[in-house]
Coordinates of C-alpha atoms in Angstrom, one line a residue:
M1371 CA 0.0 0.0 0.1
S1372 CA 1.7 3.2 -1.1
R1373 CA 1.8 6.3 1.3
V1374 CA 2.1 10.0 0.4
D1375 CA 4.6 12.2 2.1
V1376 CA 2.5 15.2 3.4
S1377 CA 3.9 18.2 5.4
L1378 CA 2.6 18.2 8.9
D1379 CA 2.2 22.1 8.4
L1380 CA -0.1 21.5 5.3
L1381 CA -2.1 18.9 7.4
R1382 CA -2.7 21.4 10.3
W1383 CA -3.3 24.3 7.9
A1384 CA -6.2 22.2 6.1
I1385 CA -7.9 22.0 9.5
E1386 CA -7.3 25.4 10.7
R1387 CA -8.5 27.2 7.7
N1388 CA -11.9 25.6 8.5
N1389 CA -11.7 27.6 11.9
L1390 CA -11.6 24.2 13.6
Q1391 CA -9.1 22.1 15.9
I1392 CA -7.4 18.9 15.3
D1393 CA -9.8 17.1 17.6
D1394 CA -12.6 18.1 15.5
Y1395 CA -11.5 15.8 12.9
L1396 CA -10.1 12.8 14.9
K1397 CA -13.6 11.2 14.8
K1398 CA -14.0 11.5 11.2
T1399 CA -10.3 10.6 10.6
P1400 CA -8.8 8.5 13.3
Q1401 CA -5.6 8.0 11.5
L1402 CA -5.1 11.8 11.6
L1403 CA -3.2 11.6 14.8
H1404 CA -0.6 9.3 13.7
W1405 CA -0.1 11.6 10.5
I1406 CA 0.2 14.8 12.8
N1407 CA 2.5 12.9 15.0
G1408 CA 4.7 11.7 12.2
E1409 CA 4.1 8.1 13.0
K1410 CA 2.6 7.2 9.5
S1411 CA 1.7 8.8 6.3
P1412 CA -1.6 8.7 4.6
T1413 CA -2.4 6.6 1.8
F1414 CA -3.4 8.4 -1.4
K1415 CA -7.2 7.3 -0.9
Q1416 CA -7.0 8.6 2.9
L1417 CA -5.5 11.9 1.6
Q1418 CA -8.4 12.2 -1.0
K1419 CA -10.9 11.7 1.7
F1420 CA -9.2 14.1 4.0
A1421 CA -9.1 16.6 1.3
K1422 CA -12.8 16.4 0.7
Q1423 CA -13.6 16.6 4.3
T1424 CA -11.6 19.7 4.7
Y1425 CA -12.8 21.3 1.2
T1426 CA -9.2 21.5 0.2
P1427 CA -7.9 21.1 -3.3
L1428 CA -5.9 17.8 -3.4
G1429 CA -2.9 19.3 -5.0
Y1430 CA -2.4 21.7 -2.2
F1431 CA -1.0 18.8 -0.1
F1432 CA 1.8 18.3 -2.6
L1433 CA 3.1 22.0 -2.1
S1434 CA 6.3 22.6 -0.5
E1435 CA 5.1 25.0 1.9
V1436 CA 1.6 26.3 3.3
P1437 CA -0.1 28.5 0.6
K1438 CA -0.8 32.1 1.5
E1439 CA -4.6 32.9 1.0
E1440 CA -5.3 36.7 0.7
N1441 CA -8.5 38.1 1.8
P1442 CA -10.8 38.1 -1.4
I1443 CA -12.6 41.4 -0.4
V1444 CA -12.0 44.0 2.3
D1445 CA -13.0 42.9 5.7
Y1446 CA -14.8 45.5 7.9
R1447 CA -15.7 43.0 10.7
T1448 CA -14.0 44.7 13.6
I1449 CA -15.7 46.1 16.6
S1450 CA -14.0 48.9 18.5
K1451 CA -10.5 47.7 19.3
T1452 CA -11.3 44.1 18.4
S1453 CA -9.1 42.7 15.6
H1454 CA -10.3 41.2 12.4
Q1455 CA -11.7 37.9 12.5
K1456 CA -10.3 35.2 10.1
I1457 CA -12.3 34.6 6.9
G1458 CA -13.5 31.0 7.5
L1459 CA -13.5 28.6 4.5
H1460 CA -17.4 28.7 4.2
L1461 CA -17.4 32.3 3.8
R1462 CA -14.3 32.4 1.5
S1463 CA -16.1 29.8 -0.7
T1464 CA -19.2 31.9 -0.9
I1465 CA -17.4 35.0 -1.8
Y1466 CA -15.6 33.3 -4.6
E1467 CA -18.8 31.8 -5.8
M1468 CA -20.5 35.1 -5.7
Q1469 CA -17.6 36.8 -7.6
R1470 CA -17.7 34.2 -10.3
R1471 CA -21.5 34.7 -10.8
Q1472 CA -21.0 38.5 -10.8
N1473 CA -18.1 38.3 -13.4
W1474 CA -20.3 36.2 -15.6
L1475 CA -23.3 38.5 -15.4
S1476 CA -21.1 41.7 -15.8
E1477 CA -19.7 40.3 -19.1
R1478 CA -23.1 39.2 -20.3
L1479 CA -24.6 42.8 -19.7
R1480 CA -21.7 44.3 -21.4
E1481 CA -22.3 42.1 -24.4
I1482 CA -25.8 43.1 -24.7
D1483 CA -25.0 46.8 -24.3
A1484 CA -27.2 47.0 -21.0
G1485 CA -25.4 50.1 -20.0
A1486 CA -23.4 50.9 -16.8
L1487 CA -25.5 51.7 -13.4
D1488 CA -25.1 55.3 -12.6
F1489 CA -25.7 55.1 -8.9
V1490 CA -22.9 52.6 -8.2
G1491 CA -20.4 54.6 -6.4
S1492 CA -22.4 57.7 -6.7
A1493 CA -22.2 58.8 -3.2
R1494 CA -19.2 59.9 -1.1
L1495 CA -18.5 59.5 2.8
T1496 CA -18.7 63.4 2.9
D1497 CA -22.4 63.2 1.7
P1498 CA -24.9 63.6 4.4
P1499 CA -26.3 60.0 5.1
E1500 CA -30.0 61.1 5.6
S1501 CA -29.9 62.5 2.0
V1502 CA -28.4 59.4 0.5
G1503 CA -31.0 57.3 2.4
K1504 CA -33.8 59.3 0.9
E1505 CA -32.0 59.2 -2.7
I1506 CA -32.0 55.3 -2.3
R1507 CA -35.7 55.3 -1.5
K1508 CA -36.5 57.5 -4.5
K1509 CA -34.6 55.2 -6.6
L1510 CA -36.4 52.1 -5.2
N1511 CA -39.7 53.8 -5.9
I1512 CA -40.7 53.3 -2.3
N1513 CA -41.9 56.2 0.2
Q1514 CA -41.3 56.5 3.9
H1515 CA -44.5 54.5 4.7
W1516 CA -44.1 51.6 2.4
L1517 CA -43.4 49.0 5.0
Q1518 CA -46.7 49.8 6.9
S1519 CA -48.8 48.1 4.1
I1520 CA -46.7 44.8 4.5
R1521 CA -48.1 42.5 7.1
T1522 CA -45.0 40.4 8.0
V1523 CA -41.3 40.8 8.2
E1524 CA -40.8 37.8 5.9
N1525 CA -42.9 39.5 3.2
A1526 CA -41.0 42.6 3.9
V1527 CA -37.6 41.0 3.0
S1528 CA -39.1 39.3 0.0
K1529 CA -40.6 42.8 -1.4
F1530 CA -37.3 44.6 -0.4
R1531 CA -35.2 42.0 -2.3
S1532 CA -37.3 42.2 -5.3
K1533 CA -37.1 46.1 -5.1
I1534 CA -33.3 45.8 -5.0
E1535 CA -33.2 43.4 -8.1
D1536 CA -35.5 45.8 -10.0
L1537 CA -32.5 48.3 -10.0
R1538 CA -30.3 45.4 -11.5
I1539 CA -28.6 44.6 -8.3
M1540 CA -28.0 41.0 -7.7
A1541 CA -29.7 40.2 -4.0
V1542 CA -28.8 36.7 -2.7
I1543 CA -30.1 35.4 0.5
N1544 CA -28.5 31.9 1.5
G1545 CA -27.8 30.3 4.9
V1546 CA -25.4 27.7 3.3
V1547 CA -22.5 27.5 0.8
G1548 CA -24.4 27.0 -2.6
N1549 CA -26.9 24.1 -2.0
N1550 CA -24.7 22.1 0.5
N1551 CA -26.7 22.0 3.7
N1552 CA -23.6 20.5 5.5
R1553 CA -21.7 23.8 4.9
R1554 CA -23.9 26.3 7.0
L1555 CA -23.0 30.0 7.2
N1556 CA -22.4 31.1 10.7
V1557 CA -24.3 34.2 11.7
D1558 CA -21.5 35.1 14.2
E1559 CA -19.0 35.2 11.3
L1560 CA -21.3 36.7 8.5
R1561 CA -24.2 39.0 8.3
G1562 CA -23.5 40.0 4.6
F1563 CA -21.1 41.5 2.0
A1564 CA -21.3 43.6 -0.9
L1565 CA -19.5 43.4 -4.4
V1566 CA -19.1 46.3 -6.5
D1567 CA -19.3 46.4 -10.3
N1568 CA -20.7 49.2 -12.4
Y1569 CA -22.8 46.6 -14.5
A1570 CA -23.5 43.7 -12.0
P1571 CA -23.3 44.8 -8.3
L1572 CA -24.2 42.1 -5.7
I1573 CA -25.4 41.9 -2.3
F1574 CA -25.2 38.7 -0.2
V1575 CA -27.3 38.3 3.0
N1576 CA -26.8 35.3 5.4
G1577 CA -30.1 33.6 5.2
A1578 CA -29.5 32.0 8.6
D1579 CA -30.0 35.2 10.4
S1580 CA -33.2 36.6 11.5
K1581 CA -35.7 38.2 9.1
S1582 CA -35.4 41.6 10.7
A1583 CA -31.7 41.4 10.7
Q1584 CA -31.9 40.3 6.9
M1585 CA -33.9 43.7 6.3
F1586 CA -31.1 45.9 8.0
T1587 CA -28.3 44.0 6.1
L1588 CA -30.0 44.2 2.7
A1589 CA -30.2 48.0 3.4
H1590 CA -26.7 48.3 4.8
E1591 CA -25.0 46.5 1.7
L1592 CA -27.2 48.8 -0.6
A1593 CA -25.5 51.8 1.0
H1594 CA -22.1 50.1 0.3
I1595 CA -23.0 49.9 -3.3
W1596 CA -24.1 53.5 -3.5
L1597 CA -20.7 54.3 -2.0
G1598 CA -18.8 52.1 -4.3
E1599 CA -17.0 50.4 -1.5
E1600 CA -17.2 46.5 -1.4
G1601 CA -16.5 44.3 1.6
I1602 CA -17.7 42.1 4.3
S1603 CA -19.8 44.3 6.7
G1604 CA -18.8 44.6 10.3
F1605 CA -21.7 45.5 12.6
E1606 CA -23.0 43.4 15.5
F1607 CA -26.1 44.5 17.2
L1608 CA -25.3 48.1 15.9
L1609 CA -22.4 48.4 18.3
P1610 CA -20.4 51.4 16.9
N1611 CA -17.8 50.3 14.4
D1612 CA -14.2 52.0 14.1
A1613 CA -14.5 52.1 10.3
P1614 CA -16.0 55.3 9.0
I1615 CA -17.6 53.5 5.9
E1616 CA -19.5 51.1 8.3
Q1617 CA -20.6 54.2 10.6
W1618 CA -21.9 56.0 7.3
C1619 CA -23.7 52.9 5.9
N1620 CA -25.5 52.4 9.3
K1621 CA -26.7 55.8 9.0
V1622 CA -27.9 55.5 5.4
T1623 CA -29.6 52.2 6.5
A1624 CA -31.3 54.1 9.4
E1625 CA -32.8 56.6 7.2
L1626 CA -33.8 54.2 4.5
L1627 CA -35.7 51.5 6.8
V1628 CA -36.6 53.9 9.6
P1629 CA -37.0 57.5 8.1
K1630 CA -36.5 60.1 10.9
K1631 CA -39.8 62.0 10.3
H1632 CA -42.0 58.8 10.2
F1633 CA -40.3 57.5 13.2
E1634 CA -40.7 60.8 15.1
E1635 CA -44.6 60.3 14.4
E1636 CA -44.6 56.7 15.5
W1637 CA -42.7 57.3 18.6
G1638 CA -45.1 59.7 19.7
K1639 CA -48.1 57.5 19.2
C1640 CA -46.7 54.8 21.5
S1641 CA -44.4 56.5 23.9
E1642 CA -46.4 55.3 26.9
S1643 CA -46.6 51.7 25.8
P1644 CA -44.5 49.1 27.7
N1645 CA -43.9 47.4 24.5
Q1646 CA -42.9 50.4 22.7
Y1647 CA -39.8 49.1 21.0
Q1648 CA -41.3 45.8 20.0
N1649 CA -44.7 47.8 18.6
L1650 CA -42.2 50.1 16.5
S1651 CA -40.2 47.0 15.3
N1652 CA -43.5 45.5 14.1
T1653 CA -44.3 48.8 12.1
F1654 CA -40.7 49.3 10.5
K1655 CA -39.9 45.5 10.0
V1656 CA -36.5 45.8 11.9
S1657 CA -35.3 44.5 15.2
P1658 CA -36.3 46.4 18.4
L1659 CA -32.3 47.1 18.7
V1660 CA -32.5 49.0 15.5
I1661 CA -35.5 50.9 16.9
S1662 CA -33.5 51.7 20.1
R1663 CA -30.6 53.0 18.1
R1664 CA -32.7 55.1 16.1
A1665 CA -34.2 56.6 19.3
L1666 CA -30.7 57.4 20.6
D1667 CA -29.9 59.2 17.3
C1668 CA -33.0 61.2 17.4
E1669 CA -32.3 62.1 21.0
F1670 CA -35.5 60.4 22.3
I1671 CA -33.3 58.4 24.9
N1672 CA -29.9 59.0 26.4
K1673 CA -26.9 56.9 25.8
K1674 CA -27.2 55.3 29.4
E1675 CA -30.7 54.2 28.6
W1676 CA -29.6 52.9 25.1
L1677 CA -26.7 50.9 26.6
A1678 CA -29.0 49.3 29.3
F1679 CA -31.5 48.2 26.5
Y1680 CA -28.5 47.1 24.2
N1681 CA -26.9 44.9 26.9
N1682 CA -30.1 43.2 27.9
Y1683 CA -31.4 42.6 24.2
S1684 CA -28.0 41.4 22.8
S1685 CA -27.7 39.1 25.8
L1686 CA -31.2 37.6 25.0
I1687 CA -30.4 37.4 21.2
K1688 CA -27.4 35.5 21.9
S1689 CA -29.1 33.0 24.3
N1690 CA -32.1 32.7 21.9
K1691 CA -30.6 32.6 18.4
P1692 CA -33.4 32.2 15.7
K1693 CA -33.7 28.9 14.1
S1694 CA -33.6 28.8 10.4
K1695 CA -36.8 27.8 8.8
G1696 CA -36.6 25.2 6.2
G1697 CA -39.5 24.1 3.8
G1698 CA -41.4 26.1 1.4
N1699 CA -41.4 25.8 -2.3
Y1700 CA -38.0 24.7 -3.4
Y1701 CA -38.1 26.5 -6.9
K1702 CA -39.4 29.7 -5.2
N1703 CA -36.7 29.5 -2.5
L1704 CA -34.2 29.5 -5.6
N1705 CA -35.1 33.1 -6.3
F1706 CA -33.6 34.0 -3.0
K1707 CA -30.6 31.7 -3.1
V1708 CA -29.6 32.3 -6.6
G1709 CA -31.2 35.5 -7.3
K1710 CA -34.0 35.8 -9.9
L1711 CA -32.1 38.6 -12.0
F1712 CA -28.9 36.2 -12.4
A1713 CA -31.1 33.2 -12.9
T1714 CA -33.2 35.0 -15.8
E1715 CA -29.9 36.0 -17.6
I1716 CA -28.5 32.5 -17.4
A1717 CA -31.8 31.0 -18.6
I1718 CA -32.0 33.5 -21.6
A1719 CA -28.3 32.9 -22.5
T1720 CA -28.9 29.2 -22.4
R1721 CA -31.9 29.5 -24.6
E1722 CA -30.0 31.5 -27.1
G1723 CA -27.3 29.1 -27.4
K1724 CA -24.6 31.5 -26.0
L1725 CA -24.2 29.5 -22.7
G1726 CA -23.8 25.6 -22.6
F1727 CA -26.2 23.8 -20.4
Q1728 CA -23.3 22.3 -18.3
K1729 CA -21.9 25.6 -17.7
A1730 CA -25.4 27.1 -16.7
F1731 CA -26.0 24.1 -14.2
D1732 CA -22.5 24.8 -12.8
L1733 CA -23.1 28.6 -12.3
I1734 CA -26.6 28.1 -10.8
G1735 CA -25.6 25.0 -8.7
E1736 CA -28.5 23.0 -10.1
K1737 CA -28.6 19.9 -12.0
G1738 CA -30.5 19.6 -15.4
D1739 CA -34.1 18.5 -14.5
T1740 CA -34.3 21.0 -11.4
F1741 CA -32.7 23.9 -13.7
K1742 CA -35.4 23.3 -16.4
K1743 CA -38.1 23.0 -14.0
Y1744 CA -37.1 26.3 -12.2
T1745 CA -36.6 28.4 -15.5
E1746 CA -40.0 27.1 -16.8
E1747 CA -42.2 27.4 -13.6
E1748 CA -40.5 30.4 -11.8
L1749 CA -39.0 32.4 -14.6
G1750 CA -41.4 31.5 -17.3
I1751 CA -38.7 30.7 -19.8
L1752 CA -38.8 27.6 -22.1
L1753 CA -35.4 26.3 -22.8
N1754 CA -36.4 24.1 -25.7

């Protein structure tokens, strides 16, 4: 039985790039301890299995040294003086996949002379965030009361995502890497990110997050697109972030989702209610924490009151994390996980013969029958 000499550093690296420890893999691969200790080398078949388990290209294990992986996009996930987190493998894989889709769509739109989007990068950090928030609302064709006519936050997320895609911005909401339910995206690591492109900007939101948090993230990433600054967003429960870009985007988000004038009106209506924050949360389809932060910014409460609410609410959220809801129509869910805008262009290019079926399956991440049924039932596009 032939064995493969593999650097111990590479074995450790393959595990650590998953943000895990060696002990996490000992149950899956009992022989790992012998490899790490240098007592025995893996067979080629064992190495193949290990590569699959760690989502590592097999060829990496034949390198002479550990490869250096640069961050694919800017990382704004730093809170106060806390250092940046490491970009985990699931997040990294998701970014690469979204970049691949964005590159394809951007080239496609250039080929058909779709025209560049004038709002991408149209804002500056020196612009008043409130004015930019109003400008985005106008572009989305929504007024400051638009959320009141929507019954649930789930419907609000769906409507908001559709409005964003109407601007030709890819808006993807997914809680796993592609369609792999074994590779779940951790909310503590990722809320969302934005990828900037003048033809095909993209917003990604962690579908494992609560629906009210998804509303905030959609709006926050939209502000990134307007600013022309891509990156992984760095907000946790609205705790102030050192990055000026994140602070600015949060202020734009506040005006976009919780317009100051409308908020002042609603605050006065329920100022005596013991459930004030929750009532306003239901009105604006954002979390009570966003409401409390808006109240602080509008000087309805002081910082001491806000911090007391913040500490209590954030502790509650951490101990009662929302469970992702499965089920629903699989093909309708693909509109969120793939993005209807992207899927439509894939289907049209395939029907026109400009994109091969296998490439289309690969880009969308679905097999033939599923892809065909989705395009026909959800997109109304016949491929034959």
